[in-house]
Each structure stands twice: as structure tokens, then as C-alpha cells.
Coordinates of C-alpha atoms (C1' of nucleotides) in Angstrom, one line a residue:
Chain A
X67 CA -0.4 5.3 27.0
X68 CA 1.4 2.2 27.8
X69 CA 1.9 -0.4 25.0
X70 CA -0.4 -3.3 25.5
X71 CA 1.5 -6.6 25.9
X72 CA 0.9 -8.8 22.9
X73 CA 1.5 -12.5 22.2
X74 CA 4.0 -13.4 19.6
X75 CA 7.2 -12.0 18.2
X76 CA 7.2 -8.2 18.5
X77 CA 7.4 -6.1 15.3
X78 CA 10.7 -4.7 14.5
X79 CA 9.5 -1.7 12.6
X80 CA 7.3 1.4 13.1
X81 CA 4.6 1.6 10.5
X82 CA 4.6 5.3 10.1
X83 CA 8.4 5.5 9.8
X84 CA 8.4 2.7 7.3
X85 CA 5.7 4.4 5.3
X86 CA 7.6 7.7 5.3
X87 CA 10.6 5.9 4.1
X88 CA 8.5 4.4 1.3
X89 CA 7.3 7.9 0.3
X90 CA 10.9 9.0 -0.1
X91 CA 11.9 6.0 -2.2
X92 CA 8.9 6.3 -4.5
X93 CA 9.5 10.1 -4.7
X94 CA 13.0 9.6 -5.9
X95 CA 12.5 6.6 -8.2
X96 CA 8.8 6.5 -9.1
X97 CA 6.5 3.5 -8.8
X98 CA 8.1 1.2 -11.5
X99 CA 11.6 2.4 -10.8
X100 CA 11.4 1.5 -7.1
X101 CA 12.1 -2.3 -6.7
X102 CA 10.9 -4.4 -3.7
X103 CA 14.6 -4.6 -2.9
X104 CA 14.9 -0.8 -2.8
X105 CA 11.7 -0.6 -0.6
X106 CA 12.6 -3.4 1.8
X107 CA 16.1 -2.0 2.3
X108 CA 14.9 1.6 2.7
X109 CA 12.1 0.8 5.0
X110 CA 14.1 -1.6 7.1
X111 CA 11.5 -4.3 6.9
X112 CA 11.7 -7.5 4.9
X113 CA 9.4 -8.9 2.2
X114 CA 7.0 -11.0 4.2
X115 CA 6.5 -8.3 6.8
X116 CA 5.9 -5.7 4.1
X117 CA 3.3 -7.8 2.4
X118 CA 1.6 -8.6 5.7
X119 CA 1.4 -5.0 6.7
X120 CA 0.8 -3.2 3.4
X121 CA -0.7 -5.8 1.1
X122 CA 1.4 -5.6 -2.1
X123 CA 3.5 -3.1 -3.9
X124 CA 0.5 -1.2 -5.3
X125 CA -1.2 -1.1 -1.9
X126 CA 2.0 0.3 -0.3
X127 CA 2.2 2.9 -3.1
X128 CA -1.4 4.1 -2.6
X129 CA -0.8 4.3 1.2
X130 CA 2.4 6.2 0.6
X131 CA 0.4 8.7 -1.5
X132 CA -2.1 9.2 1.3
X133 CA 0.7 9.6 3.7
X134 CA 2.3 12.3 1.5
X135 CA -0.9 14.2 0.9
X136 CA -1.7 14.3 4.6
X137 CA 1.9 15.2 5.6
X138 CA 4.5 16.8 3.4
X139 CA 2.2 18.1 0.8
X140 CA 0.0 19.8 3.3
X141 CA 2.8 22.1 4.7
X142 CA 2.1 24.9 2.2
X143 CA -1.6 24.6 2.9
X144 CA -1.0 24.7 6.6
X145 CA 1.2 27.7 6.2
X146 CA -1.5 29.4 4.2
X147 CA -4.2 28.6 6.8
X148 CA -2.2 29.4 9.9
X149 CA -0.7 32.8 9.0
X150 CA -3.2 35.5 9.9
X151 CA -2.1 38.1 7.4
X152 CA -3.3 37.0 4.0
X153 CA -0.4 38.5 2.1
X154 CA 2.1 36.8 4.3
X155 CA 0.0 33.6 4.1
X156 CA 0.2 33.5 0.3
X157 CA 3.9 34.2 0.5
X158 CA 4.3 31.4 3.1
X159 CA 2.5 29.0 0.8
X160 CA 5.0 29.6 -2.0
X161 CA 8.0 29.4 0.4
X162 CA 6.8 26.2 2.0
X163 CA 6.3 24.6 -1.4
X164 CA 9.8 25.7 -2.6
X165 CA 11.2 24.4 0.7
X166 CA 9.7 20.9 0.5
X167 CA 10.6 20.6 -3.2
X168 CA 14.2 21.6 -2.8
X169 CA 15.3 20.6 0.6
X170 CA 13.2 17.9 2.3
X171 CA 15.1 15.3 4.2
X172 CA 14.4 12.5 1.7
X173 CA 16.4 14.3 -0.9
X174 CA 14.2 13.9 -3.9
X175 CA 13.2 17.2 -5.5
X176 CA 10.0 18.6 -6.8
X177 CA 6.6 17.4 -5.8
X178 CA 5.9 13.7 -5.3
X179 CA 2.4 13.9 -6.9
X180 CA 3.5 16.0 -9.9
X181 CA 6.8 14.3 -10.5
X182 CA 6.1 10.7 -9.8
X183 CA 2.5 9.9 -9.1
X184 CA 1.5 11.5 -12.3
X185 CA 3.6 9.1 -14.3
X186 CA 1.5 6.2 -12.8
X187 CA -1.8 7.9 -13.5
X188 CA -3.5 5.6 -15.9
X189 CA -1.0 2.8 -15.2
X190 CA -1.4 2.0 -11.5
X191 CA -5.0 1.5 -10.6
X192 CA -6.1 4.1 -8.1
X193 CA -3.3 6.6 -8.8
X194 CA -5.2 9.0 -11.0
X195 CA -8.2 9.1 -8.7
X196 CA -6.0 10.0 -5.7
X197 CA -4.3 12.6 -7.9
X198 CA -7.6 14.1 -9.0
X199 CA -8.9 14.1 -5.4
X200 CA -5.7 15.8 -4.1
X201 CA -6.0 18.6 -6.8
X202 CA -9.6 19.2 -6.0
X203 CA -9.1 19.1 -2.2
X204 CA -6.3 21.6 -2.4
X205 CA -8.2 24.0 -4.7
X206 CA -11.1 23.8 -2.1
X207 CA -8.9 24.5 0.9
X208 CA -7.2 27.4 -0.8
X209 CA -10.5 28.9 -1.9
X210 CA -11.9 28.4 1.6
X211 CA -8.9 30.4 3.0
X212 CA -9.8 33.3 0.6
X213 CA -13.5 33.1 1.6
X214 CA -12.6 33.3 5.2
X215 CA -10.6 36.5 4.4
X216 CA -13.6 37.9 2.5
X217 CA -15.8 37.3 5.6
X218 CA -13.3 39.2 7.6
X219 CA -13.5 42.1 5.2
X220 CA -9.9 41.9 4.2
X221 CA -10.7 40.9 0.6
X222 CA -13.5 42.5 -1.5
X223 CA -16.8 40.7 -1.6
X224 CA -16.4 40.1 -5.4
X225 CA -12.9 38.5 -5.0
X226 CA -13.0 35.4 -7.2
X227 CA -11.8 32.9 -4.6
X228 CA -12.1 29.8 -6.8
X229 CA -10.2 31.3 -9.7
X230 CA -7.4 32.6 -7.5
X231 CA -7.2 29.3 -5.7
X232 CA -6.5 27.6 -9.0
X233 CA -4.1 30.3 -9.9
X234 CA -2.1 29.8 -6.8
X235 CA -2.1 26.1 -7.2
X236 CA -1.0 26.3 -10.9
X237 CA 1.9 28.7 -10.1
X238 CA 3.1 26.3 -7.4
X239 CA 3.1 23.5 -10.0
X240 CA 5.5 25.5 -12.1
X241 CA 7.8 26.1 -9.2
X242 CA 7.9 22.4 -8.1
X243 CA 8.5 21.3 -11.7
X244 CA 11.5 23.7 -11.9
X245 CA 12.8 22.2 -8.7
X246 CA 12.6 18.7 -10.1
X247 CA 14.4 19.9 -13.3
X248 CA 17.3 21.0 -11.0
X249 CA 16.9 24.7 -11.1
X250 CA 18.3 26.3 -7.9
X251 CA 16.0 27.3 -5.0
X252 CA 17.2 30.9 -5.2
X253 CA 15.8 31.3 -8.7
X254 CA 12.5 29.9 -7.5
X255 CA 12.0 32.5 -4.8
X256 CA 12.6 35.4 -7.1
X257 CA 9.4 37.5 -7.7
X258 CA 7.5 35.8 -5.0
X259 CA 6.2 39.2 -3.9
X260 CA 5.0 40.1 -7.4
X261 CA 3.1 36.8 -7.5
X262 CA 1.6 37.4 -4.1
X263 CA 0.2 40.7 -5.5
X264 CA -1.0 39.0 -8.6
X265 CA -3.0 36.4 -6.6
X266 CA -4.6 39.0 -4.3
X267 CA -5.3 41.8 -6.8
X268 CA -8.8 42.6 -7.9
Chain B
X146 CA 14.0 13.8 -54.1
X147 CA 14.5 10.2 -55.1
X148 CA 15.6 7.7 -52.5
X149 CA 19.1 6.6 -53.1
X150 CA 19.3 2.8 -53.7
X151 CA 21.1 1.0 -51.0
X152 CA 22.8 -2.4 -50.9
X153 CA 21.2 -4.9 -48.4
X154 CA 17.8 -5.6 -47.0
X155 CA 15.7 -2.4 -46.9
X156 CA 14.5 -1.1 -43.5
X157 CA 11.0 -1.9 -42.7
X158 CA 10.4 1.1 -40.4
X159 CA 10.5 4.9 -40.6
X160 CA 12.8 6.3 -38.0
X161 CA 10.7 9.4 -37.2
X162 CA 7.5 7.5 -37.0
X163 CA 9.1 4.9 -34.8
X164 CA 10.5 7.6 -32.5
X165 CA 7.1 9.3 -32.3
X166 CA 5.5 6.0 -31.3
X167 CA 8.2 5.6 -28.6
X168 CA 7.3 9.1 -27.3
X169 CA 3.7 8.1 -26.9
X170 CA 4.6 4.9 -25.1
X171 CA 7.0 6.6 -22.7
X172 CA 4.4 9.4 -22.2
X173 CA 1.7 6.9 -21.2
X174 CA 3.9 4.5 -19.1
X175 CA 7.0 6.3 -18.1
X176 CA 10.6 5.1 -18.6
X177 CA 10.6 2.2 -16.2
X178 CA 7.0 1.3 -16.8
X179 CA 7.5 0.9 -20.6
X180 CA 9.1 -2.5 -21.3
X181 CA 11.1 -3.4 -24.4
X182 CA 8.1 -5.5 -25.5
X183 CA 5.8 -2.4 -25.2
X184 CA 8.3 -0.4 -27.2
X185 CA 9.0 -3.0 -30.0
X186 CA 5.2 -3.7 -30.4
X187 CA 4.3 0.0 -30.4
X188 CA 7.1 1.1 -32.7
X189 CA 6.6 -1.8 -35.1
X190 CA 10.2 -2.7 -35.0
X191 CA 11.9 -5.6 -33.3
X192 CA 14.7 -5.8 -30.8
X193 CA 17.8 -6.1 -32.8
X194 CA 16.7 -3.3 -35.1
X195 CA 15.8 -1.0 -32.2
X196 CA 19.2 -1.6 -30.7
X197 CA 21.0 -1.0 -34.0
X198 CA 19.1 2.2 -34.6
X199 CA 18.7 3.8 -31.2
X200 CA 21.5 2.2 -29.0
X201 CA 19.7 1.0 -25.9
X202 CA 16.6 1.8 -23.9
X203 CA 18.1 4.8 -22.3
X204 CA 19.4 6.1 -25.7
X205 CA 15.9 5.7 -27.2
X206 CA 14.4 7.5 -24.3
X207 CA 16.7 10.5 -24.5
X208 CA 16.1 10.7 -28.3
X209 CA 12.3 10.5 -27.6
X210 CA 12.6 13.4 -25.2
X211 CA 14.4 15.5 -27.9
X212 CA 11.7 14.5 -30.4
X213 CA 9.0 15.7 -28.0
X214 CA 10.7 18.9 -27.1
X215 CA 11.2 19.8 -30.8
X216 CA 7.7 18.7 -31.9
X217 CA 4.7 18.4 -29.6
X218 CA 6.0 20.5 -26.8
X219 CA 6.8 23.3 -29.2
X220 CA 3.2 23.7 -30.4
X221 CA 2.3 26.3 -27.7
X222 CA 5.6 28.1 -28.4
X223 CA 5.0 28.1 -32.1
X224 CA 1.4 29.4 -31.5
X225 CA 2.8 32.2 -29.3
X226 CA 5.4 33.1 -31.9
X227 CA 3.3 32.9 -35.0
X228 CA 0.2 34.8 -33.8
X229 CA 0.8 38.5 -34.5
X230 CA -1.5 40.0 -31.8
X231 CA 0.2 39.4 -28.5
X232 CA -3.0 38.9 -26.5
X233 CA -4.2 36.3 -28.9
X234 CA -0.7 34.8 -28.9
X235 CA -0.7 34.3 -25.1
X236 CA -4.2 32.9 -25.4
X237 CA -3.1 30.6 -28.2
X238 CA -0.2 29.4 -26.0
X239 CA -2.6 28.3 -23.3
X240 CA -5.1 26.7 -25.7
X241 CA -2.3 24.8 -27.5
X242 CA -1.0 23.5 -24.2
X243 CA -4.4 22.4 -23.1
X244 CA -5.0 20.8 -26.5
X245 CA -1.9 18.6 -26.5
X246 CA -2.3 17.6 -22.9
X247 CA -5.9 16.5 -23.2
X248 CA -6.4 15.3 -26.8
X249 CA -3.2 14.4 -28.6
X250 CA -3.4 11.3 -30.7
X251 CA -1.2 9.2 -28.5
X252 CA -3.8 9.3 -25.8
X253 CA -1.6 10.1 -22.8
X254 CA -2.6 13.1 -20.9
X255 CA -0.6 16.0 -19.4
X256 CA 2.9 16.9 -20.5
X257 CA 5.4 14.3 -21.2
X258 CA 8.2 16.2 -19.6
X259 CA 6.3 17.1 -16.4
X260 CA 4.4 13.9 -16.0
X261 CA 7.0 11.3 -17.0
X262 CA 10.5 12.6 -17.7
X263 CA 10.5 14.3 -14.3
X264 CA 10.1 10.9 -12.6
X265 CA 13.4 9.8 -14.2
X266 CA 15.2 13.0 -13.4
X267 CA 18.0 11.8 -11.2
X268 CA 17.4 8.2 -12.1
X269 CA 18.0 8.0 -15.9
X270 CA 21.4 9.6 -16.7
X271 CA 20.8 12.6 -18.9
X272 CA 17.1 13.1 -18.1
X273 CA 17.5 15.9 -15.6
X274 CA 19.9 17.8 -17.9
X275 CA 17.4 17.6 -20.8
X276 CA 14.6 18.7 -18.5
X277 CA 16.6 21.7 -17.2
X278 CA 17.6 22.7 -20.7
X279 CA 14.0 22.5 -21.9
X280 CA 12.8 24.7 -19.1
X281 CA 15.4 27.3 -19.7
X282 CA 15.0 27.2 -23.5
X283 CA 11.3 27.7 -23.2
X284 CA 11.6 30.6 -20.7
X285 CA 14.0 32.2 -23.2
X286 CA 11.8 31.8 -26.2
X287 CA 8.8 33.2 -24.4
X288 CA 10.8 36.1 -23.1
X289 CA 12.1 36.8 -26.6
X290 CA 8.5 36.9 -27.8
X291 CA 7.7 39.6 -25.3
X292 CA 10.9 41.5 -26.1
X293 CA 9.9 41.5 -29.8
X294 CA 6.5 43.0 -28.8
X295 CA 8.3 45.7 -26.7
X296 CA 10.5 46.6 -29.8
X297 CA 7.3 47.1 -31.7
X298 CA 5.9 49.4 -29.1
X299 CA 3.0 47.1 -28.1
X300 CA 4.3 46.5 -24.6
X301 CA 5.9 49.1 -22.3
X302 CA 9.6 49.4 -22.3
X303 CA 9.7 48.4 -18.6
X304 CA 7.7 45.3 -19.2
X305 CA 9.4 42.5 -17.2
X306 CA 9.8 40.0 -20.0
X307 CA 11.7 37.3 -18.1
X308 CA 9.5 37.4 -15.1
X309 CA 6.3 37.2 -17.2
X310 CA 7.9 34.4 -19.4
X311 CA 8.4 32.4 -16.2
X312 CA 4.9 33.2 -15.1
X313 CA 3.4 31.9 -18.3
X314 CA 5.4 28.8 -18.1
X315 CA 4.5 28.1 -14.5
X316 CA 0.8 28.6 -15.2
X317 CA 1.0 26.1 -18.1
X318 CA 2.5 23.6 -15.7
X319 CA -0.5 23.8 -13.4
X320 CA -2.8 23.2 -16.4
X321 CA -1.0 20.2 -17.7
X322 CA -0.8 18.7 -14.3
X323 CA -4.6 19.0 -13.9
X324 CA -4.9 17.3 -17.3
X325 CA -2.8 14.4 -16.2
X326 CA -4.9 14.2 -13.0
X327 CA -7.9 13.6 -15.2
X328 CA -9.7 17.0 -14.8
X329 CA -11.7 17.8 -17.9
X330 CA -10.5 20.1 -20.6
X331 CA -13.4 22.5 -20.2
X332 CA -12.4 23.3 -16.6
X333 CA -8.9 24.0 -17.9
X334 CA -10.0 26.7 -20.4
X335 CA -12.0 28.6 -17.8
X336 CA -10.4 32.0 -17.0
X337 CA -7.9 31.9 -19.8
X338 CA -8.8 35.5 -20.6
X339 CA -8.1 36.6 -17.1
X340 CA -4.8 34.8 -17.1
X341 CA -3.9 36.4 -20.4
X342 CA -4.5 39.8 -18.8
X343 CA -2.5 38.9 -15.8
X344 CA 0.5 37.9 -18.0
X345 CA 0.4 41.2 -20.0
X346 CA -0.5 43.6 -17.3
X347 CA 2.0 46.2 -16.1
Chain C
dG252 C1' 22.8 -17.1 -60.7
dT253 C1' 26.0 -15.9 -57.1
dT254 C1' 28.1 -13.0 -53.7
dG255 C1' 28.1 -9.4 -50.5
dT256 C1' 25.7 -6.4 -47.5
dT257 C1' 22.1 -4.8 -44.6
dT258 C1' 18.1 -5.7 -42.0
dT259 C1' 14.6 -8.6 -39.9
dG260 C1' 13.1 -12.7 -37.2
dT261 C1' 13.7 -16.1 -33.7
dA262 C1' 15.6 -18.0 -29.7
dT263 C1' 17.8 -17.3 -25.7
dC264 C1' 21.0 -15.2 -22.3
dG265 C1' 21.9 -13.8 -17.2
dA266 C1' 19.7 -10.8 -14.1
dT267 C1' 16.0 -9.1 -11.6
dC268 C1' 11.1 -8.7 -10.9
dG269 C1' 7.0 -9.1 -7.3
dC270 C1' 5.6 -12.3 -4.3
dT271 C1' 5.2 -16.7 -1.3
dA272 C1' 6.5 -21.1 1.4
dT273 C1' 8.6 -22.6 5.2
dA274 C1' 11.8 -22.5 9.2
dA275 C1' 13.5 -20.0 13.1
dA276 C1' 13.1 -16.5 16.6
dA277 C1' 10.8 -13.8 20.1
dT278 C1' 7.5 -13.0 22.7
dC279 C1' 3.1 -14.1 26.2
dC280 C1' 0.5 -17.2 28.9
dA281 C1' -0.9 -21.2 31.6
Chain D
dT239 C1' 8.9 -25.1 30.9
dG240 C1' 6.2 -26.0 27.0
dG241 C1' 2.7 -24.6 23.8
dA242 C1' 0.6 -21.0 21.1
dT243 C1' 1.0 -17.0 18.5
dT244 C1' 3.1 -13.4 15.8
dT245 C1' 6.9 -11.7 13.3
dT246 C1' 11.4 -12.1 10.9
dA247 C1' 14.8 -14.5 8.0
dT248 C1' 16.0 -17.3 4.2
dA249 C1' 15.3 -19.6 0.0
dG250 C1' 13.2 -19.8 -4.0
dC251 C1' 9.0 -19.5 -7.3
dG252 C1' 7.3 -18.3 -12.2
dA253 C1' 7.5 -14.4 -15.0
dT254 C1' 9.6 -10.7 -17.2
dC255 C1' 13.4 -7.7 -17.8
dG256 C1' 17.0 -5.4 -21.3
dA257 C1' 20.0 -7.0 -24.4
dT258 C1' 22.5 -10.2 -27.9
dA259 C1' 23.8 -14.4 -31.0
dC260 C1' 22.8 -16.3 -35.0
dA261 C1' 19.9 -17.8 -39.0
dA262 C1' 17.0 -16.2 -42.7
dA263 C1' 15.3 -12.7 -45.9
dA264 C1' 15.6 -9.0 -49.1
dC265 C1' 17.9 -6.3 -51.6
dA266 C1' 22.1 -4.4 -55.1
dA267 C1' 25.9 -5.4 -57.9
dC268 C1' 28.5 -8.1 -60.9

DNA sequence: GTTGTTTTGTATCGATCGCTATAAAATCCA
DNA sequence: TGGATTTTATAGCGATCGATACAAAACAAC
């Protein structure tokens, strides 16, 4: 699709790229720790443009959270959903989580939601609601993946999908916390197979 | 023990109480989100006294982390160590963790280390090291509790203490994250018995 | 009662915060 | 080519930041 010609000075920045850059800055420094200077420099966009496009600092933050939830954070879920073999799928979920929390291109470790957004829960209006929503949505998607496997006959009909979904989610939280604390990736991948069995056992 | 008389104007504050108040403020607002005004008001101590006693904001923060690690955060560990029956001990660990992350007197939810200190890992010098140290120390204490149970013959000699210690720790991280996200305490205590069995199974 | 010491209270520092006013630049269109 | 529109660049706003200088207060000791 060709870009429609538009009156006025052309924008110098790409919205999605700028927003991704904002995610990385907030992920490294947190909401309060990231200054407008950090953000304008990192996003390659100056003050008035940032305010025109994203509203204010809080607006940018909430949009950055949405961006993260629908991109980076969904990689483990996508891995779980796309791998056909359920054991490999659960393993892929863990490995994707370890991957984004130890080596994503922005450089910050851990999980943006757990390590940074949770600090602002209760402080930045809207942050806790987005956090709660993300937890519940992830639980639901994981449970749905297990339900699909039950329908296929690969898991027993009495397999407790909701409980195991929460279990998988909680284990991932431990891993990403360790990553943020600086523990090496290798120590995180130990025992993944045991944990896969634990998730899927009846 | 009588208080030794001291030349000069008596201090108006109690160091431990002031430090506990600082923990609560940092736990609610994070390092950057807590201003010196927030801290001096909450601690009931003014600027010059705070600087004389604790150094600077960063020094206060690192001491607050130590305080937390050796007090509030150790409640689950103490519960695990003090309960004689290992199944009850593991259950008590979870319940103590849910308790301090949903209803401690300071009001902030979740875990101070996971929800706030992790934001400053990499930003506040010393924070990541204290975090890493706390994770490793907790893993070790949990593993030691399992080893003691093995020596008593209550757990099999091939029980993988280190792996299960990490498992217990990681599961707790999921619970405290949910608490910070605003999920109710009741939903956190569901399936505790299943999880206890999971930890102790061979 | 005075001196010395320690701590608290008040005022204020230089720097930075999030955000906005206004000028200049870069386009399209008639 | 000039006008209109949109965006970027620059300067700067009022407020707050973390930290400190100095005066006053509260004690012990003589």
C-alpha cells in the first residue's frame, strides 16, 4: 500500500519503533526512573512530538505496557500454542520465557511486568489494572491450550487445566525474577524437563 | 538494660522503627517513586537526621533491603524451619508468603524484592547484588530444611533438595506477583495442598 | 549558670523534573 | 510562488528533586 500524501511536515519517527524503544527504557529503569530526557533520546523523538503522539508520560507508559503484552511477553504463549506436541510446547514456553528475560535486544533482564510495572501498581493509575488483566489473560490462554489437548485425547479428561495453567505461570515468574536478579541463563534452564513433567502429571 | 546517658540532644527517633517505615514506603512506591519528602514524613525524621543516620537515599535503600530480607521476607523461611512436620512446613511457607504479600501492616502488596527492588536492579548500585544474594541465600536455607528432613529419614535419600528448593521459591514468586497485581488472597491459597505434594513428591 | 556536644528545625542550594509556548522547517496544494 | 498545515527544534515554565548550611533546642557535665 502506498503512503498517502499528506499536507504538512512529515513525521520523523515511526510510532511502533518509538513505542518499542520506550518499552526498553521503562523495562531497564522503571516508570519513575525513566526521565523524559531518557525517553526522548531513546525514542529519537522530541518532547512536543512525544506529547502530541502519546499524550503524557503516563499515557506513553500504559501504551508501552500494551505493546509489551501483545509482543514480547506473548512469545512464550505463542510457543506454547504453536508447538503441536504438548510436552515440547510446555518446554518451549519455559525456554521462550528464559530467552526474553535473559537476552532480548533491549538488554534489560527479567520480565517488564514483574520487574517494573509491578512497582508502579498502585502508584501509576491504570498500571495495576493492566497487570491484573495480563495475569488473568495469560492464565486463560494457557488453560485453553491444555483444554485443547484434552479434547484431542492427549491429556486425561480430569486434567486440572486451570490449576496447571496457574502453576506454569507461577513457575515462570520465579525464573524471570532470577533473571532480573542476575542469575545466569544456564542455571535457569536446569530441570526444565522435570518441571514439564510436573505440569503435565496427573 | 538501662540506657546509657549521653551528652547532647537526645535523638527523637528509633532507628529500627524508622528503617521499617522506610521499607514500607519503598515497598509501596519504589526507589525512584519515593521522594525524600515521602521518606522524612513517613519515618518521622527530618532531612539532616536522615542523612546523618543513613548516609544518603541510596544508603537508606540498601539498609531497608537488608532490613526486609532479615525480617518480613524471612517469615516464610522461619515458618518452614520451625514447623516440625515437613508437609505442614511447606504449607506454612506458602501461607506466610501469601500473608505478608496481601495483608502486612505497611499496606503494600506483593514482595518488596520482586516488585520494587527488581526495578532498581541495574539502576541503583548494589541493588542487584543484594537481590542475587537474597535469592541464593533463600534457595540454600530451603534446601537445608529438606536435607535435615532427609537426615531424619522423613524424605528419601535421593530427594533432590536443591531442585525442590528452587521449585518452592519459584512458585512463591508467582504467588507474590499475583498479589501485587491485585488478585485476591483467596485465589492465592487455592491448591496449596496440591502444590505441597508437588514439592515433596519423589 | 555556663559550656560543650549532639540532634532537630528551617531555609535554601543547584539540578532536574514533566510539560508547554513559540519559532522554524518541511511538506502539499492552488 | 505563496499560503496553509503539520511536525520538529529551541527555550523555558513552575514545581520538585536530593542534599547541605546554619541556627536553635535539648541534653550532660562541671
